[in-house]
Coordinates of C-alpha atoms and ligand atoms in Angstrom, one line a residue:
X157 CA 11.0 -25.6 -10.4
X158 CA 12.9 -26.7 -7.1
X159 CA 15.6 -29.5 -6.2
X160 CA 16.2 -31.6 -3.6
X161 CA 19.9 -31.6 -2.2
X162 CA 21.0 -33.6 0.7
X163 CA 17.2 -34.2 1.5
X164 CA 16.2 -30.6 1.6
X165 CA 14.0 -28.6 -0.8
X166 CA 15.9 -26.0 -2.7
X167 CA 13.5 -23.9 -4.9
X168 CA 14.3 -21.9 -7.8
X169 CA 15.3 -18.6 -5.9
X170 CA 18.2 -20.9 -4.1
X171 CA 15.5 -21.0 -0.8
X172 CA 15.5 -24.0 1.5
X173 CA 12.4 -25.2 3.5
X174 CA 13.0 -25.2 7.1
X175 CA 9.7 -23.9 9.0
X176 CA 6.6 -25.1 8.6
X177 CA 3.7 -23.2 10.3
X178 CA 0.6 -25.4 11.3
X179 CA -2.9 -24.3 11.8
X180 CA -4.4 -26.5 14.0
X181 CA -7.7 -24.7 14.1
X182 CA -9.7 -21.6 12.1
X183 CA -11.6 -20.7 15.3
X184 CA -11.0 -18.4 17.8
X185 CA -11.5 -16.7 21.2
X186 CA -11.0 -13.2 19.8
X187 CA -12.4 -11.2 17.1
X188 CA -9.3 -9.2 16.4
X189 CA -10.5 -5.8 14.7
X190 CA -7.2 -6.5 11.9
X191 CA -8.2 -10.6 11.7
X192 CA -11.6 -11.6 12.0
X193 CA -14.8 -9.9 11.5
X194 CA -17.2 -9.0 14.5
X195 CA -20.1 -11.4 13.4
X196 CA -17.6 -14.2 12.6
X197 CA -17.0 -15.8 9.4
X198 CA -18.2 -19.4 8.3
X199 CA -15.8 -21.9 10.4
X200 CA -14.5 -25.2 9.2
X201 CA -16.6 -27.9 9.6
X202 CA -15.2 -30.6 12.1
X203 CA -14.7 -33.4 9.5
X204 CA -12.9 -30.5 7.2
X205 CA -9.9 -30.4 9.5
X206 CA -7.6 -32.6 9.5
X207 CA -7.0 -35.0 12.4
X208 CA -3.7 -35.4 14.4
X209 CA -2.6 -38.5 12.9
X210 CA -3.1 -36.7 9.1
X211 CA -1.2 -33.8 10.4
X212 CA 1.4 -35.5 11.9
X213 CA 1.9 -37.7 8.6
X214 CA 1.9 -34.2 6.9
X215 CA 4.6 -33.1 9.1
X216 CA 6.6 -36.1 8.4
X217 CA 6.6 -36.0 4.9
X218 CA 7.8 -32.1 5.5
X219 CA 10.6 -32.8 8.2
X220 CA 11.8 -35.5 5.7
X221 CA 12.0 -32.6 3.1
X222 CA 13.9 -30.5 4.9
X223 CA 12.0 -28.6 8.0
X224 CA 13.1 -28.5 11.2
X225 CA 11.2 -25.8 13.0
X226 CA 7.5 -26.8 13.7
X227 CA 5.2 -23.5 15.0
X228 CA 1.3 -24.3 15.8
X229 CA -1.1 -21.6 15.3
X230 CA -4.6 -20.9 14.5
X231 CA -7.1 -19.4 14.9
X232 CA -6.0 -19.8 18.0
X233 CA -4.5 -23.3 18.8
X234 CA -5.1 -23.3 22.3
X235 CA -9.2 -24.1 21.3
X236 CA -8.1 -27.3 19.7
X237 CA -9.1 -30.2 21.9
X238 CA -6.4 -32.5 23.0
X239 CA -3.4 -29.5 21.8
X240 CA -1.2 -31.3 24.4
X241 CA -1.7 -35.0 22.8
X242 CA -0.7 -32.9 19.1
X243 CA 2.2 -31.6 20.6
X244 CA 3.2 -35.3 21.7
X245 CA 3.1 -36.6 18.8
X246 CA 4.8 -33.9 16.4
X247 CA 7.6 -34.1 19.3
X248 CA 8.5 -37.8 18.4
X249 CA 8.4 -36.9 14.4
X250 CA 12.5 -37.6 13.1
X251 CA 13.6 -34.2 11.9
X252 CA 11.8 -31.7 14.2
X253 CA 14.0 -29.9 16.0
X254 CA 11.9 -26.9 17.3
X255 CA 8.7 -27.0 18.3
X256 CA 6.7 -23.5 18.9
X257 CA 3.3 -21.9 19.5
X258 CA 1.7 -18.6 18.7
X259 CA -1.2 -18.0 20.8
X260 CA -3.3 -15.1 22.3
X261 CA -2.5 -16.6 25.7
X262 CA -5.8 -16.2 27.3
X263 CA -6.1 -20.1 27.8
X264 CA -3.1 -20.8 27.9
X265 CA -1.9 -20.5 32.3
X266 CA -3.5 -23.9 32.5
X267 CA -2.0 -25.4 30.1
X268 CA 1.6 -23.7 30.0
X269 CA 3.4 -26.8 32.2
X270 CA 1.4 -29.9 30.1
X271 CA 2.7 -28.4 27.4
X272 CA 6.1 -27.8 28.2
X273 CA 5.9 -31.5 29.3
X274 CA 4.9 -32.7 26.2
X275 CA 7.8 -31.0 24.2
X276 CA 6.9 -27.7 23.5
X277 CA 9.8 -25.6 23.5
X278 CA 8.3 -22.0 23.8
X279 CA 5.5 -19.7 22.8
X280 CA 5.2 -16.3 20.7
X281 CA 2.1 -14.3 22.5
X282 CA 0.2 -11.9 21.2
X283 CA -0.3 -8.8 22.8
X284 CA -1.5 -5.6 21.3
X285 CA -2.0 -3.0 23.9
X286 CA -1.4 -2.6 27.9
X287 CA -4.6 -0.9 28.3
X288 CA -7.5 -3.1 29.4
X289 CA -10.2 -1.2 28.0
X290 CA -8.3 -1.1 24.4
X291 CA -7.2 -4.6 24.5
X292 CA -11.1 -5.5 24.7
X293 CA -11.7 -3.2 21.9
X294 CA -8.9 -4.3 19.7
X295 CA -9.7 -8.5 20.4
X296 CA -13.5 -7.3 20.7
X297 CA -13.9 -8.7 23.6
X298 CA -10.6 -10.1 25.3
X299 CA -9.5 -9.7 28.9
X300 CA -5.9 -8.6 29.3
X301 CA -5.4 -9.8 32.9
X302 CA -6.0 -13.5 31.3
X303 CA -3.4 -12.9 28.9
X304 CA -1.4 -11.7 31.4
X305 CA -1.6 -14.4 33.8
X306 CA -1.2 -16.6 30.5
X307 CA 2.5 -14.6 30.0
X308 CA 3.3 -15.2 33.7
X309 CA 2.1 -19.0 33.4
X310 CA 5.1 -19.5 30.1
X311 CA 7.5 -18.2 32.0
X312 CA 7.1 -20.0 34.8
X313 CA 6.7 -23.2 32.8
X314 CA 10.0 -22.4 30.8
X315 CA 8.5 -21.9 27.6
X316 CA 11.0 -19.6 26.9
X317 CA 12.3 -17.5 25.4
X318 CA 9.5 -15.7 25.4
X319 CA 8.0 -13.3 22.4
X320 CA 5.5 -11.1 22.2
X321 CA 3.6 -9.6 19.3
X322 CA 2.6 -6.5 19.0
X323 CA 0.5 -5.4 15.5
X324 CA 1.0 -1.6 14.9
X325 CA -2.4 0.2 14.3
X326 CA -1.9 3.6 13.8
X327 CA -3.8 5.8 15.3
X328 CA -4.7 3.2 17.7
X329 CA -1.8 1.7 19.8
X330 CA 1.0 3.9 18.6
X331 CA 1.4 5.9 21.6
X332 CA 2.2 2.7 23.5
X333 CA 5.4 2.0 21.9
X334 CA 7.9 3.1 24.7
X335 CA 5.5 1.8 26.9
X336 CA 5.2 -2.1 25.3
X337 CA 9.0 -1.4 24.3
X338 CA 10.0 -0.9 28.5
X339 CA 8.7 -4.5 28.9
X340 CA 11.9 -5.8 26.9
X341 CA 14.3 -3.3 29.3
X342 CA 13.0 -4.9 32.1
X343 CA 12.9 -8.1 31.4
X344 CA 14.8 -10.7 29.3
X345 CA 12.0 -11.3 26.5
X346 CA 11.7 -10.1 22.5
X347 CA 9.2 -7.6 22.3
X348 CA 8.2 -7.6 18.7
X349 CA 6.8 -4.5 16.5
X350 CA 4.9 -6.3 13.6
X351 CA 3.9 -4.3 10.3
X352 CA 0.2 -4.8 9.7
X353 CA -0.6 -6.6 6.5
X354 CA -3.6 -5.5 4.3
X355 CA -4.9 -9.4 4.0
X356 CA -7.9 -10.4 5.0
X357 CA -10.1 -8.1 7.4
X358 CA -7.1 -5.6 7.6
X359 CA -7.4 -4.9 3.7
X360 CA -10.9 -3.1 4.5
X361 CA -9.1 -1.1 7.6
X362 CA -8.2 3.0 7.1
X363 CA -5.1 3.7 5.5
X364 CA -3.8 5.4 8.4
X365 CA -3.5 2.0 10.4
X366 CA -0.6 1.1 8.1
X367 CA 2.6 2.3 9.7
X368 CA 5.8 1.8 9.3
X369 CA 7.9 -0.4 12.2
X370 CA 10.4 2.2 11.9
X371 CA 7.9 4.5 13.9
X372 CA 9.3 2.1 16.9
X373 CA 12.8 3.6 16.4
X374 CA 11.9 7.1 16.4
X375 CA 9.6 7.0 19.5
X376 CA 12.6 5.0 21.6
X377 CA 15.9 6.5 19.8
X378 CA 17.7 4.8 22.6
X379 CA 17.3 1.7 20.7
X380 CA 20.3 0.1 18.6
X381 CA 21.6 -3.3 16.9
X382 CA 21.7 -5.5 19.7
X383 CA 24.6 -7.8 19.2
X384 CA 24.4 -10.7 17.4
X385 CA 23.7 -14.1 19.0
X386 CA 26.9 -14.7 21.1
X387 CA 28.6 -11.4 20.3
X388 CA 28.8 -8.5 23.1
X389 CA 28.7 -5.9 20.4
X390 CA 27.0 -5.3 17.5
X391 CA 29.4 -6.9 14.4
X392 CA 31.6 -5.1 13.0
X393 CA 31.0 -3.1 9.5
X394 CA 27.1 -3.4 10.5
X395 CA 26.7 -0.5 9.8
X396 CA 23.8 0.2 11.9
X397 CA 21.9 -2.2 10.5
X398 CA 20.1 -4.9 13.4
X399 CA 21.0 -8.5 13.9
X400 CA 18.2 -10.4 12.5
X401 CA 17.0 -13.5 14.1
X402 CA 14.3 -14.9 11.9
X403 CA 12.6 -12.3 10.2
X404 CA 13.1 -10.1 13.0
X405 CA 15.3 -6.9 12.7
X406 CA 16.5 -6.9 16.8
X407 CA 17.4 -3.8 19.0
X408 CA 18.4 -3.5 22.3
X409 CA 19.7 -1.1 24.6
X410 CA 22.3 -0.4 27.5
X411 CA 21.2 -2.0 30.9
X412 CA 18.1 -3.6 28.9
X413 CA 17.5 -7.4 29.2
X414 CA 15.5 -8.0 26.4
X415 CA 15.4 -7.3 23.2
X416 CA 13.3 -5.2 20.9
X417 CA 12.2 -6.5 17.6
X418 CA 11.1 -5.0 14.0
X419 CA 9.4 -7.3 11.7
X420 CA 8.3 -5.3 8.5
X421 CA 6.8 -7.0 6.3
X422 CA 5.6 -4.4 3.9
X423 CA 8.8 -1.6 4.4
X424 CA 11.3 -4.5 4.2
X425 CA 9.7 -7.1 2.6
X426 CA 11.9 -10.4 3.9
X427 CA 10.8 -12.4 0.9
X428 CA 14.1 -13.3 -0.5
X429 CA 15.4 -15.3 2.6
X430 CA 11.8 -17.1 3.3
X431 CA 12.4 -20.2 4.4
X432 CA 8.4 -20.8 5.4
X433 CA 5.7 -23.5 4.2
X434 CA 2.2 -23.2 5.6
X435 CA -0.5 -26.2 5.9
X436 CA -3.7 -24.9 6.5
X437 CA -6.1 -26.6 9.2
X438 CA -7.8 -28.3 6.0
X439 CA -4.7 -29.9 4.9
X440 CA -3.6 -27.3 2.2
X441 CA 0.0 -26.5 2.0
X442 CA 0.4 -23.0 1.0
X443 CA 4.1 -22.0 0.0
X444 CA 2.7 -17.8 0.3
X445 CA 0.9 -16.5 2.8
X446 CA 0.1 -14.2 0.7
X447 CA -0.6 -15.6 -2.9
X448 CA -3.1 -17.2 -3.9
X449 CA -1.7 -20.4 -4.7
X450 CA -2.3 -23.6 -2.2
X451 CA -2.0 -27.9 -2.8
X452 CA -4.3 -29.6 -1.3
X453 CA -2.3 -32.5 0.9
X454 CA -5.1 -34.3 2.7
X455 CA -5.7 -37.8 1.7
X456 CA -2.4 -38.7 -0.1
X457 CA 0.3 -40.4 1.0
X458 CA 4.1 -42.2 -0.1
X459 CA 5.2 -40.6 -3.4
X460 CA 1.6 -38.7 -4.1
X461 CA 1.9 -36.5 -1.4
X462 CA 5.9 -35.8 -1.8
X463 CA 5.6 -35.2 -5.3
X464 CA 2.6 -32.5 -4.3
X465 CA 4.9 -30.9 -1.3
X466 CA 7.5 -30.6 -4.6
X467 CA 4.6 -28.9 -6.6
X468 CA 4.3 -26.0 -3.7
X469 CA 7.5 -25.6 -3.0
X470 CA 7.8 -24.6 -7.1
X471 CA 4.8 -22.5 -6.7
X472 CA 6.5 -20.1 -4.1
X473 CA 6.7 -16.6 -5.7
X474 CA 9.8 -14.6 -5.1
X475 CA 8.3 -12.4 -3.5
X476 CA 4.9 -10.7 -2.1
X477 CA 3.1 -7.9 -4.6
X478 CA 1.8 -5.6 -1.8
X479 CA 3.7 -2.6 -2.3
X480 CA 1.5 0.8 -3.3
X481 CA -1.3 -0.3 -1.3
X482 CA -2.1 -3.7 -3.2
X483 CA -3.9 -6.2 -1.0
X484 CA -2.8 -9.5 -0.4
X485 CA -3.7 -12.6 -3.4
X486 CA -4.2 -14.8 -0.2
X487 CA -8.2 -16.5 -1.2
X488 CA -7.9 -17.0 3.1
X489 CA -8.4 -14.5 6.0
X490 CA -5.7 -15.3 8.4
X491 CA -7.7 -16.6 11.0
X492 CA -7.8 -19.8 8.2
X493 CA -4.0 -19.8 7.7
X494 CA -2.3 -19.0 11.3
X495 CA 0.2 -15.6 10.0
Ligands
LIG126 N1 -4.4 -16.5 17.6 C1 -3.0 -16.5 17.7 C2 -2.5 -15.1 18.0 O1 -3.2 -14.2 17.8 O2 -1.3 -15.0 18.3 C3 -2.3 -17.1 16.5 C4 -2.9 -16.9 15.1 S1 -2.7 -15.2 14.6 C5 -3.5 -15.2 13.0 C6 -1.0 -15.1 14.3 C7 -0.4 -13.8 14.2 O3 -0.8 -13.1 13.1 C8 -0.7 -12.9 15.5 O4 0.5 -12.4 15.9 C9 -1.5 -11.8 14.9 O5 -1.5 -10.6 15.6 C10 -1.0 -11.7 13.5 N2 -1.8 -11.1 12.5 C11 -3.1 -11.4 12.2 N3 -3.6 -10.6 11.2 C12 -2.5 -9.8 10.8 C13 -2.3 -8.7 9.9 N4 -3.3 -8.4 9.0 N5 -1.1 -8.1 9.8 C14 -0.1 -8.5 10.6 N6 -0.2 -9.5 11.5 C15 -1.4 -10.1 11.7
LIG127 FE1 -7.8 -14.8 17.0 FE2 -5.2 -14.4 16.7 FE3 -6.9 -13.6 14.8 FE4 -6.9 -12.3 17.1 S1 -5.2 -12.5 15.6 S2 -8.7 -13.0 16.0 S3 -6.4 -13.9 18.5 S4 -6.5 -15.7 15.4

């Protein structure tokens, strides 16, 4: 069951709907080892995904239900022609307040300043290892310097504040923690350490790429709760814990200008304050990422398709069954839902 108070979804764990991520496309640049496999999977054909007038109705519908924050991702959604005309239009859509990007950043230096111009506000980039030779082996393929110069070309173009993503794989970019970690003490950006998730590709991966994000705080125990958003300090009676922004758990140091992040997904599940709706590059609106469950919202319209965004929003679980090794219910890889 859910409820609608003062235009916003409540469902019937008391959770509101405020951030919608989009995939704008299940294709790719990469071939990320924990994402997609090496030969590729069967794509979406053209006339399956939806066009940006559909998704921009879909995002309507949404921001008149409650969301506010809009993030585009894949795939990757840099590799979907005319991204800067999408962003555009979801700009102009009553409601959205934030607009965002997750992106692998190796297309994106020329187009960082079109799309700040069209109304993106800032980008989360992916970025798994400092090493040239691993990053190749981890995206099979990808060149760091382009992601790099695709870092360099967001700042530059104010897409900030600035994130990056870093999937723990044990065993395989562990020992770059400090190192990835330093890039928040010298410089004002959120490096974030993301739990892998056993969904898709990563379900078939060793058990000894599953580590916990608290592996971050042992290996730079100068970390601790960075202060709230306008505090100096870290609140009172916190009790150690970090000031979350998001799902992220945030960490910080004395002298550092950044910020380091913990998003665990699978040590401390975040289920109970999940605020996310996903729509799928297809036009299915998935209120998990990680069950099974999705409502098909391409082709309806007026009352039809808000009574169907209702239906998801009653089909989110309260929370994720992953714990003790279980895989993830998603029926989609994440290269078909966007993370
Ligand atoms: N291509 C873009 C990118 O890589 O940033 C956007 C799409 S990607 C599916 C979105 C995010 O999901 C990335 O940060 C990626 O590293 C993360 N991701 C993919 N598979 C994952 C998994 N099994 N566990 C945890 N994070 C995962
Ligand atoms: Fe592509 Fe992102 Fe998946 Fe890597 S994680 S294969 S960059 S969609």
């Amino acid at each position: 069951m859910c409820e609608k108070r003062g235009g916003a979804l409540r469902d019937a764990e008391g959770r509101t709907v405020g951030y919608l991520r989009l995939s704008v496309t299940d294709r790719c640049t990469f071939r990320c080892v924990y994402c997609m496999p090496e030969g590729g999977v069967p794509l979406m054909g053209h006339g399956d995904v939806c066009s940006f007038e559909e998704l921009t109705a879909i995002v309507e519908a949404l921001a008149a239900h409650g969301v506010r924050k809009v993030r585009l991702t894949g795939g990757e959604p840099l590799v979907r022609r005319g991204i800067v005309d999408l962003v555009r239009m979801l700009r102009a859509v009553p409601g959205v307040e934030e607009l965002a990007l997750t992106t692998n950043a190796v297309l994106l230096a020329p187009l960082a300043d079109e799309l700040a111009q069209a109304g993106l506000d800032r980008v989360n980039i992916s970025l798994n290892s400092l090493d040239a030779d691993r990053y190749r082996a981890i995206t099979r393929g990808g060149r760091l310097e382009d992601a790099l110069d695709g870092i360099r070309a967001a700042h530059a173009a104010g897409l900030t504040p600035l994130k990056l993503n870093c999937v723990l794989l044990g065993g395989v970019n562990d020992d770059e923690i400090p190192r990835m970690a330093a890039i928040a003490r010298d410089h004002a950006v959120d490096v974030r350490f993301i739990e892998l998730m056993p969904i898709g590709e990563a379900a078939a991966l060793p058990r000894e790429r599953f580590i916990p994000a608290s592996r971050v705080l042992e290996a730079v125990p100068e970390l601790s709760p960075a202060p709230a958003e306008g505090e100096v300090e870290p609140s009172a009676g916190s009790c150690g814990s970090a000031s979350a922004e998001g799902v992220a758990e945030l960490y910080t140091a004395p002298g550092w200008k950044g910020r380091v992040g913990l998003i665990r997904p699978m040590s401390h599940r975040f289920c109970a304050g999940c605020t996310r709706l996903r729509l799928t590059a297809d036009g299915g609106l998935k209120p998990c990422l990680h069950s099974a469950d999705e409502v098909p919202l391409r082709g309806l319209s007026g009352r039809a398709l808000e009574q169907e965004i209702e239906r998801a929003l009653a089909l989110k679980p309260a929370h994720h069954d992953m714990d003790g090794g279980r895989p993830s219910q998603s029926a989609r890889p994440m290269n078909r839902i966007g993370g």
